[in-house]
Amino acid sequence: MQYHIQTAPVWDAYKADGCPLCAIFKAREDRLIGQYLSDNVMDPDFRVASNSVGFCREHIRAMYAGQNKLGLALQLETRAAELNKIIGDQPADKKSAKKKAAKLREHIGCVICSTLDDVMPRYYMTIAQMYANEPDFPELFASATHCLDHAVLLYEASEYAGKKIAGYLAVLTSSMKRELKKIESEMRDFADCFDFKNAGARPDPDAIPRAIAVLMGKL
């Protein structure tokens, strides 16, 4: 069958610890940040998208922390020039000011976030397809720890499991209930360490980060 993306990154992510899709997202995000800090940014044509919508705070901070300050400066220069064109003349009244604000709002976004929003759904579809068509994948899928956000997206992609949809949904649901039950237990144990009756007990310092990783994604 034909997959929407190459499956090698999916296999690698599911063989590692933590939410596989958080790992895939981070790898794709890092690659995109690298692209916007590469020598390509010297080419004005490469900067068309970033000139138009810019970057969100999180991604501009990541780029600023990178090594190519010249490349970042060039992108900020042409971004400022593009916005100056859009602003144009002073609005004459309240109506034209609102119109100007709406036009500017259309150009405030993040080229990296937009690209990730386009790319990541292909992984959710491919994972469901792999469950249906790769004999060794269901076992890995069942043993994985998915964060809540990505579990929701995997539920939404369940139709791509085809005739194996019932098994796919059963495994996803079972694994999520397992992880949530584990969080309940670990958080209870953590809190019990502060009970005076358990004086001297030491809470697991990794328990809360593990819970956050499942409930909200890796810190």
PDB file of C-alpha atoms in Angstrom:
ATOM      1  CA  MET A   1       0.000   0.000   0.000  1.00  0.00           C
ATOM      2  CA  GLN A   2       1.009   3.611  -0.293  1.00  0.00           C
ATOM      3  CA  TYR A   3       1.858   5.569   2.826  1.00  0.00           C
ATOM      4  CA  HIS A   4       1.545   9.312   3.160  1.00  0.00           C
ATOM      5  CA  ILE A   5       5.102   9.623   4.471  1.00  0.00           C
ATOM      6  CA  GLN A   6       8.176   7.446   4.935  1.00  0.00           C
ATOM      7  CA  THR A   7       7.647   5.060   7.829  1.00  0.00           C
ATOM      8  CA  ALA A   8      11.238   4.876   9.130  1.00  0.00           C
ATOM      9  CA  PRO A   9      10.834   7.866  11.514  1.00  0.00           C
ATOM     10  CA  VAL A  10       7.646   6.283  12.877  1.00  0.00           C
ATOM     11  CA  TRP A  11       9.371   2.958  13.601  1.00  0.00           C
ATOM     12  CA  ASP A  12      12.269   4.769  15.302  1.00  0.00           C
ATOM     13  CA  ALA A  13       9.952   6.927  17.423  1.00  0.00           C
ATOM     14  CA  TYR A  14       7.874   3.967  18.580  1.00  0.00           C
ATOM     15  CA  LYS A  15      10.991   2.049  19.590  1.00  0.00           C
ATOM     16  CA  ALA A  16      12.114   4.928  21.858  1.00  0.00           C
ATOM     17  CA  ASP A  17      10.722   6.054  25.218  1.00  0.00           C
ATOM     18  CA  GLY A  18       8.014   8.676  25.632  1.00  0.00           C
ATOM     19  CA  CYS A  19       5.281   9.812  23.270  1.00  0.00           C
ATOM     20  CA  PRO A  20       6.378   8.833  19.744  1.00  0.00           C
ATOM     21  CA  LEU A  21       4.513  11.708  18.157  1.00  0.00           C
ATOM     22  CA  CYS A  22       6.059  14.258  20.515  1.00  0.00           C
ATOM     23  CA  ALA A  23       9.440  12.938  19.344  1.00  0.00           C
ATOM     24  CA  ILE A  24       8.447  13.148  15.666  1.00  0.00           C
ATOM     25  CA  PHE A  25       7.051  16.661  16.154  1.00  0.00           C
ATOM     26  CA  LYS A  26      10.262  17.814  17.864  1.00  0.00           C
ATOM     27  CA  ALA A  27      12.445  16.338  15.118  1.00  0.00           C
ATOM     28  CA  ARG A  28      10.421  18.035  12.384  1.00  0.00           C
ATOM     29  CA  GLU A  29      10.334  21.302  14.336  1.00  0.00           C
ATOM     30  CA  ASP A  30      14.119  21.292  14.860  1.00  0.00           C
ATOM     31  CA  ARG A  31      14.647  20.593  11.161  1.00  0.00           C
ATOM     32  CA  LEU A  32      12.442  23.538  10.178  1.00  0.00           C
ATOM     33  CA  ILE A  33      14.168  25.881  12.606  1.00  0.00           C
ATOM     34  CA  GLY A  34      17.479  24.751  11.105  1.00  0.00           C
ATOM     35  CA  GLN A  35      16.219  25.475   7.596  1.00  0.00           C
ATOM     36  CA  TYR A  36      15.325  29.028   8.549  1.00  0.00           C
ATOM     37  CA  LEU A  37      18.801  29.477  10.007  1.00  0.00           C
ATOM     38  CA  SER A  38      20.630  27.877   7.070  1.00  0.00           C
ATOM     39  CA  ASP A  39      22.412  29.611   4.197  1.00  0.00           C
ATOM     40  CA  ASN A  40      19.113  29.469   2.277  1.00  0.00           C
ATOM     41  CA  VAL A  41      17.957  32.565   4.141  1.00  0.00           C
ATOM     42  CA  MET A  42      20.459  34.576   2.116  1.00  0.00           C
ATOM     43  CA  ASP A  43      18.111  34.029  -0.841  1.00  0.00           C
ATOM     44  CA  PRO A  44      15.234  36.554  -0.713  1.00  0.00           C
ATOM     45  CA  ASP A  45      12.932  34.078  -2.509  1.00  0.00           C
ATOM     46  CA  PHE A  46      13.342  31.646   0.392  1.00  0.00           C
ATOM     47  CA  ARG A  47      12.061  34.310   2.775  1.00  0.00           C
ATOM     48  CA  VAL A  48       8.742  34.943   1.018  1.00  0.00           C
ATOM     49  CA  ALA A  49       6.672  32.965   3.548  1.00  0.00           C
ATOM     50  CA  SER A  50       8.494  34.247   6.613  1.00  0.00           C
ATOM     51  CA  ASN A  51       8.199  37.813   5.291  1.00  0.00           C
ATOM     52  CA  SER A  52       4.458  37.377   4.943  1.00  0.00           C
ATOM     53  CA  VAL A  53       3.535  35.809   8.301  1.00  0.00           C
ATOM     54  CA  GLY A  54       6.686  35.866  10.434  1.00  0.00           C
ATOM     55  CA  PHE A  55       7.353  33.548  13.377  1.00  0.00           C
ATOM     56  CA  CYS A  56       5.662  32.922  16.722  1.00  0.00           C
ATOM     57  CA  ARG A  57       7.458  33.868  19.959  1.00  0.00           C
ATOM     58  CA  GLU A  58       8.483  30.300  20.714  1.00  0.00           C
ATOM     59  CA  HIS A  59      10.123  29.765  17.339  1.00  0.00           C
ATOM     60  CA  ILE A  60      11.769  33.183  17.146  1.00  0.00           C
ATOM     61  CA  ARG A  61      13.312  32.471  20.570  1.00  0.00           C
ATOM     62  CA  ALA A  62      14.619  29.147  19.266  1.00  0.00           C
ATOM     63  CA  MET A  63      16.066  30.853  16.198  1.00  0.00           C
ATOM     64  CA  TYR A  64      17.657  33.586  18.313  1.00  0.00           C
ATOM     65  CA  ALA A  65      19.300  30.870  20.400  1.00  0.00           C
ATOM     66  CA  GLY A  66      20.795  29.406  17.213  1.00  0.00           C
ATOM     67  CA  GLN A  67      24.107  30.207  15.599  1.00  0.00           C
ATOM     68  CA  ASN A  68      23.102  32.205  12.510  1.00  0.00           C
ATOM     69  CA  LYS A  69      22.415  35.703  13.823  1.00  0.00           C
ATOM     70  CA  LEU A  70      23.140  37.204  10.372  1.00  0.00           C
ATOM     71  CA  GLY A  71      20.498  35.005   8.754  1.00  0.00           C
ATOM     72  CA  LEU A  72      17.998  35.924  11.456  1.00  0.00           C
ATOM     73  CA  ALA A  73      18.778  39.636  11.029  1.00  0.00           C
ATOM     74  CA  LEU A  74      18.165  39.418   7.271  1.00  0.00           C
ATOM     75  CA  GLN A  75      14.790  37.770   7.852  1.00  0.00           C
ATOM     76  CA  LEU A  76      13.787  40.354  10.433  1.00  0.00           C
ATOM     77  CA  GLU A  77      14.864  43.145   8.069  1.00  0.00           C
ATOM     78  CA  THR A  78      12.713  41.943   5.172  1.00  0.00           C
ATOM     79  CA  ARG A  79       9.846  41.082   7.531  1.00  0.00           C
ATOM     80  CA  ALA A  80       9.866  44.668   8.835  1.00  0.00           C
ATOM     81  CA  ALA A  81       9.931  46.001   5.261  1.00  0.00           C
ATOM     82  CA  GLU A  82       6.962  43.826   4.283  1.00  0.00           C
ATOM     83  CA  LEU A  83       4.944  44.982   7.303  1.00  0.00           C
ATOM     84  CA  ASN A  84       5.781  48.606   6.522  1.00  0.00           C
ATOM     85  CA  LYS A  85       4.244  48.175   3.079  1.00  0.00           C
ATOM     86  CA  ILE A  86       1.099  46.624   4.563  1.00  0.00           C
ATOM     87  CA  ILE A  87       0.705  49.418   7.121  1.00  0.00           C
ATOM     88  CA  GLY A  88       0.942  52.052   4.397  1.00  0.00           C
ATOM     89  CA  ASP A  89      -0.762  55.350   5.104  1.00  0.00           C
ATOM     90  CA  GLN A  90      -2.333  56.459   8.367  1.00  0.00           C
ATOM     91  CA  PRO A  91      -5.982  55.369   8.734  1.00  0.00           C
ATOM     92  CA  ALA A  92      -8.404  58.246   8.399  1.00  0.00           C
ATOM     93  CA  ASP A  93     -11.037  57.062  10.872  1.00  0.00           C
ATOM     94  CA  LYS A  94     -12.247  54.237  13.119  1.00  0.00           C
ATOM     95  CA  LYS A  95     -13.573  52.160  10.214  1.00  0.00           C
ATOM     96  CA  SER A  96     -10.353  52.354   8.220  1.00  0.00           C
ATOM     97  CA  ALA A  97      -8.307  51.679  11.385  1.00  0.00           C
ATOM     98  CA  LYS A  98     -10.244  48.436  11.950  1.00  0.00           C
ATOM     99  CA  LYS A  99      -9.763  47.492   8.322  1.00  0.00           C
ATOM    100  CA  LYS A 100      -6.019  48.131   8.643  1.00  0.00           C
ATOM    101  CA  ALA A 101      -5.878  46.030  11.815  1.00  0.00           C
ATOM    102  CA  ALA A 102      -7.689  43.159  10.081  1.00  0.00           C
ATOM    103  CA  LYS A 103      -5.255  43.293   7.160  1.00  0.00           C
ATOM    104  CA  LEU A 104      -2.273  43.257   9.511  1.00  0.00           C
ATOM    105  CA  ARG A 105      -3.750  40.366  11.482  1.00  0.00           C
ATOM    106  CA  GLU A 106      -3.761  38.296   8.294  1.00  0.00           C
ATOM    107  CA  HIS A 107       0.024  38.661   8.231  1.00  0.00           C
ATOM    108  CA  ILE A 108       0.681  37.699  11.857  1.00  0.00           C
ATOM    109  CA  GLY A 109       1.366  34.008  12.301  1.00  0.00           C
ATOM    110  CA  CYS A 110       4.255  31.572  12.128  1.00  0.00           C
ATOM    111  CA  VAL A 111       5.627  29.905   9.022  1.00  0.00           C
ATOM    112  CA  ILE A 112       7.076  27.067  11.124  1.00  0.00           C
ATOM    113  CA  CYS A 113       3.804  26.379  12.980  1.00  0.00           C
ATOM    114  CA  SER A 114       1.904  26.437   9.672  1.00  0.00           C
ATOM    115  CA  THR A 115       4.282  23.937   8.099  1.00  0.00           C
ATOM    116  CA  LEU A 116       4.003  21.625  11.106  1.00  0.00           C
ATOM    117  CA  ASP A 117       0.213  21.882  10.934  1.00  0.00           C
ATOM    118  CA  ASP A 118       0.413  20.718   7.316  1.00  0.00           C
ATOM    119  CA  VAL A 119       2.935  17.918   7.893  1.00  0.00           C
ATOM    120  CA  MET A 120       1.892  16.272  11.167  1.00  0.00           C
ATOM    121  CA  PRO A 121      -1.558  14.977  10.048  1.00  0.00           C
ATOM    122  CA  ARG A 122       0.263  12.734   7.569  1.00  0.00           C
ATOM    123  CA  TYR A 123       1.913  10.961  10.494  1.00  0.00           C
ATOM    124  CA  TYR A 124      -1.421  10.305  12.229  1.00  0.00           C
ATOM    125  CA  MET A 125      -2.834   8.813   9.022  1.00  0.00           C
ATOM    126  CA  THR A 126       0.283   6.758   8.394  1.00  0.00           C
ATOM    127  CA  ILE A 127       0.319   5.333  11.927  1.00  0.00           C
ATOM    128  CA  ALA A 128      -3.258   4.077  11.501  1.00  0.00           C
ATOM    129  CA  GLN A 129      -2.309   2.588   8.135  1.00  0.00           C
ATOM    130  CA  MET A 130       0.745   0.925   9.631  1.00  0.00           C
ATOM    131  CA  TYR A 131      -1.413  -0.623  12.340  1.00  0.00           C
ATOM    132  CA  ALA A 132      -3.545  -2.171   9.627  1.00  0.00           C
ATOM    133  CA  ASN A 133      -0.744  -3.277   7.310  1.00  0.00           C
ATOM    134  CA  GLU A 134       2.531  -3.816   9.193  1.00  0.00           C
ATOM    135  CA  PRO A 135       2.467  -7.155  11.087  1.00  0.00           C
ATOM    136  CA  ASP A 136       4.965  -6.057  13.761  1.00  0.00           C
ATOM    137  CA  PHE A 137       3.577  -2.577  14.343  1.00  0.00           C
ATOM    138  CA  PRO A 138       0.460  -3.263  16.491  1.00  0.00           C
ATOM    139  CA  GLU A 139       2.615  -4.638  19.327  1.00  0.00           C
ATOM    140  CA  LEU A 140       4.770  -1.494  19.327  1.00  0.00           C
ATOM    141  CA  PHE A 141       1.657   0.673  19.110  1.00  0.00           C
ATOM    142  CA  ALA A 142       0.132  -1.091  22.120  1.00  0.00           C
ATOM    143  CA  SER A 143       3.242  -0.618  24.261  1.00  0.00           C
ATOM    144  CA  ALA A 144       3.665   3.092  23.443  1.00  0.00           C
ATOM    145  CA  THR A 145       2.928   5.988  25.781  1.00  0.00           C
ATOM    146  CA  HIS A 146       1.011   8.647  23.861  1.00  0.00           C
ATOM    147  CA  CYS A 147       0.381  12.082  25.291  1.00  0.00           C
ATOM    148  CA  LEU A 148      -3.265  13.154  25.494  1.00  0.00           C
ATOM    149  CA  ASP A 149      -3.046  15.672  22.628  1.00  0.00           C
ATOM    150  CA  HIS A 150      -1.611  13.098  20.248  1.00  0.00           C
ATOM    151  CA  ALA A 151      -4.004  10.385  21.414  1.00  0.00           C
ATOM    152  CA  VAL A 152      -6.889  12.678  20.398  1.00  0.00           C
ATOM    153  CA  LEU A 153      -5.347  13.099  16.945  1.00  0.00           C
ATOM    154  CA  LEU A 154      -4.803   9.342  16.623  1.00  0.00           C
ATOM    155  CA  TYR A 155      -8.474   8.771  17.465  1.00  0.00           C
ATOM    156  CA  GLU A 156      -9.409  11.259  14.750  1.00  0.00           C
ATOM    157  CA  ALA A 157      -7.255   9.361  12.214  1.00  0.00           C
ATOM    158  CA  SER A 158      -8.784   5.961  13.078  1.00  0.00           C
ATOM    159  CA  GLU A 159     -10.575   5.638   9.723  1.00  0.00           C
ATOM    160  CA  TYR A 160      -7.186   5.047   8.087  1.00  0.00           C
ATOM    161  CA  ALA A 161      -6.878   1.754   9.946  1.00  0.00           C
ATOM    162  CA  GLY A 162      -9.496   0.400   7.538  1.00  0.00           C
ATOM    163  CA  LYS A 163     -10.805  -3.029   8.458  1.00  0.00           C
ATOM    164  CA  LYS A 164      -8.542  -3.074  11.524  1.00  0.00           C
ATOM    165  CA  ILE A 165     -10.213   0.002  13.037  1.00  0.00           C
ATOM    166  CA  ALA A 166     -11.821  -1.902  15.927  1.00  0.00           C
ATOM    167  CA  GLY A 167      -8.497  -3.372  17.030  1.00  0.00           C
ATOM    168  CA  TYR A 168      -6.747  -0.023  16.554  1.00  0.00           C
ATOM    169  CA  LEU A 169      -9.297   1.785  18.733  1.00  0.00           C
ATOM    170  CA  ALA A 170      -9.251  -0.964  21.365  1.00  0.00           C
ATOM    171  CA  VAL A 171      -5.462  -0.828  21.641  1.00  0.00           C
ATOM    172  CA  LEU A 172      -5.315   2.971  21.712  1.00  0.00           C
ATOM    173  CA  THR A 173      -8.013   3.153  24.381  1.00  0.00           C
ATOM    174  CA  SER A 174      -6.447   0.408  26.488  1.00  0.00           C
ATOM    175  CA  SER A 175      -2.986   1.990  26.365  1.00  0.00           C
ATOM    176  CA  MET A 176      -4.345   5.435  27.289  1.00  0.00           C
ATOM    177  CA  LYS A 177      -6.337   4.054  30.221  1.00  0.00           C
ATOM    178  CA  ARG A 178      -3.211   2.188  31.352  1.00  0.00           C
ATOM    179  CA  GLU A 179      -1.086   5.346  31.308  1.00  0.00           C
ATOM    180  CA  LEU A 180      -3.728   7.465  33.041  1.00  0.00           C
ATOM    181  CA  LYS A 181      -4.199   4.831  35.742  1.00  0.00           C
ATOM    182  CA  LYS A 182      -0.435   4.807  36.240  1.00  0.00           C
ATOM    183  CA  ILE A 183      -0.453   8.604  36.653  1.00  0.00           C
ATOM    184  CA  GLU A 184      -3.227   8.367  39.250  1.00  0.00           C
ATOM    185  CA  SER A 185      -1.186   5.860  41.233  1.00  0.00           C
ATOM    186  CA  GLU A 186       2.095   7.757  40.962  1.00  0.00           C
ATOM    187  CA  MET A 187       0.510  11.083  41.925  1.00  0.00           C
ATOM    188  CA  ARG A 188      -1.156   9.447  44.925  1.00  0.00           C
ATOM    189  CA  ASP A 189       2.182   7.969  45.998  1.00  0.00           C
ATOM    190  CA  PHE A 190       3.840  11.349  45.502  1.00  0.00           C
ATOM    191  CA  ALA A 191       1.254  13.117  47.658  1.00  0.00           C
ATOM    192  CA  ASP A 192       1.401  10.412  50.337  1.00  0.00           C
ATOM    193  CA  CYS A 193       5.089  11.161  50.868  1.00  0.00           C
ATOM    194  CA  PHE A 194       4.024  14.495  52.386  1.00  0.00           C
ATOM    195  CA  ASP A 195       1.678  12.873  54.883  1.00  0.00           C
ATOM    196  CA  PHE A 196       3.087  13.135  58.427  1.00  0.00           C
ATOM    197  CA  LYS A 197       2.416   9.406  58.837  1.00  0.00           C
ATOM    198  CA  ASN A 198       5.018   8.758  56.106  1.00  0.00           C
ATOM    199  CA  ALA A 199       7.773  10.921  57.581  1.00  0.00           C
ATOM    200  CA  GLY A 200      11.049  10.270  55.829  1.00  0.00           C
ATOM    201  CA  ALA A 201       9.475   9.023  52.596  1.00  0.00           C
ATOM    202  CA  ARG A 202      10.995  10.581  49.497  1.00  0.00           C
ATOM    203  CA  PRO A 203       8.778  11.419  46.519  1.00  0.00           C
ATOM    204  CA  ASP A 204       9.944  10.307  43.064  1.00  0.00           C
ATOM    205  CA  PRO A 205      11.310  13.518  41.445  1.00  0.00           C
ATOM    206  CA  ASP A 206      10.436  12.198  37.966  1.00  0.00           C
ATOM    207  CA  ALA A 207       6.797  11.404  38.773  1.00  0.00           C
ATOM    208  CA  ILE A 208       5.354  14.854  38.029  1.00  0.00           C
ATOM    209  CA  PRO A 209       7.315  15.344  34.755  1.00  0.00           C
ATOM    210  CA  ARG A 210       6.067  11.897  33.638  1.00  0.00           C
ATOM    211  CA  ALA A 211       2.482  12.887  34.415  1.00  0.00           C
ATOM    212  CA  ILE A 212       2.843  16.198  32.577  1.00  0.00           C
ATOM    213  CA  ALA A 213       4.354  14.403  29.562  1.00  0.00           C
ATOM    214  CA  VAL A 214       1.203  12.284  29.215  1.00  0.00           C
ATOM    215  CA  LEU A 215      -1.360  14.943  30.099  1.00  0.00           C
ATOM    216  CA  MET A 216       0.161  17.915  28.286  1.00  0.00           C
ATOM    217  CA  GLY A 217       3.230  16.782  26.364  1.00  0.00           C
ATOM    218  CA  LYS A 218       6.882  16.660  27.299  1.00  0.00           C
ATOM    219  CA  LEU A 219       8.264  19.640  29.213  1.00  0.00           C
TER     220      LEU A 219
END
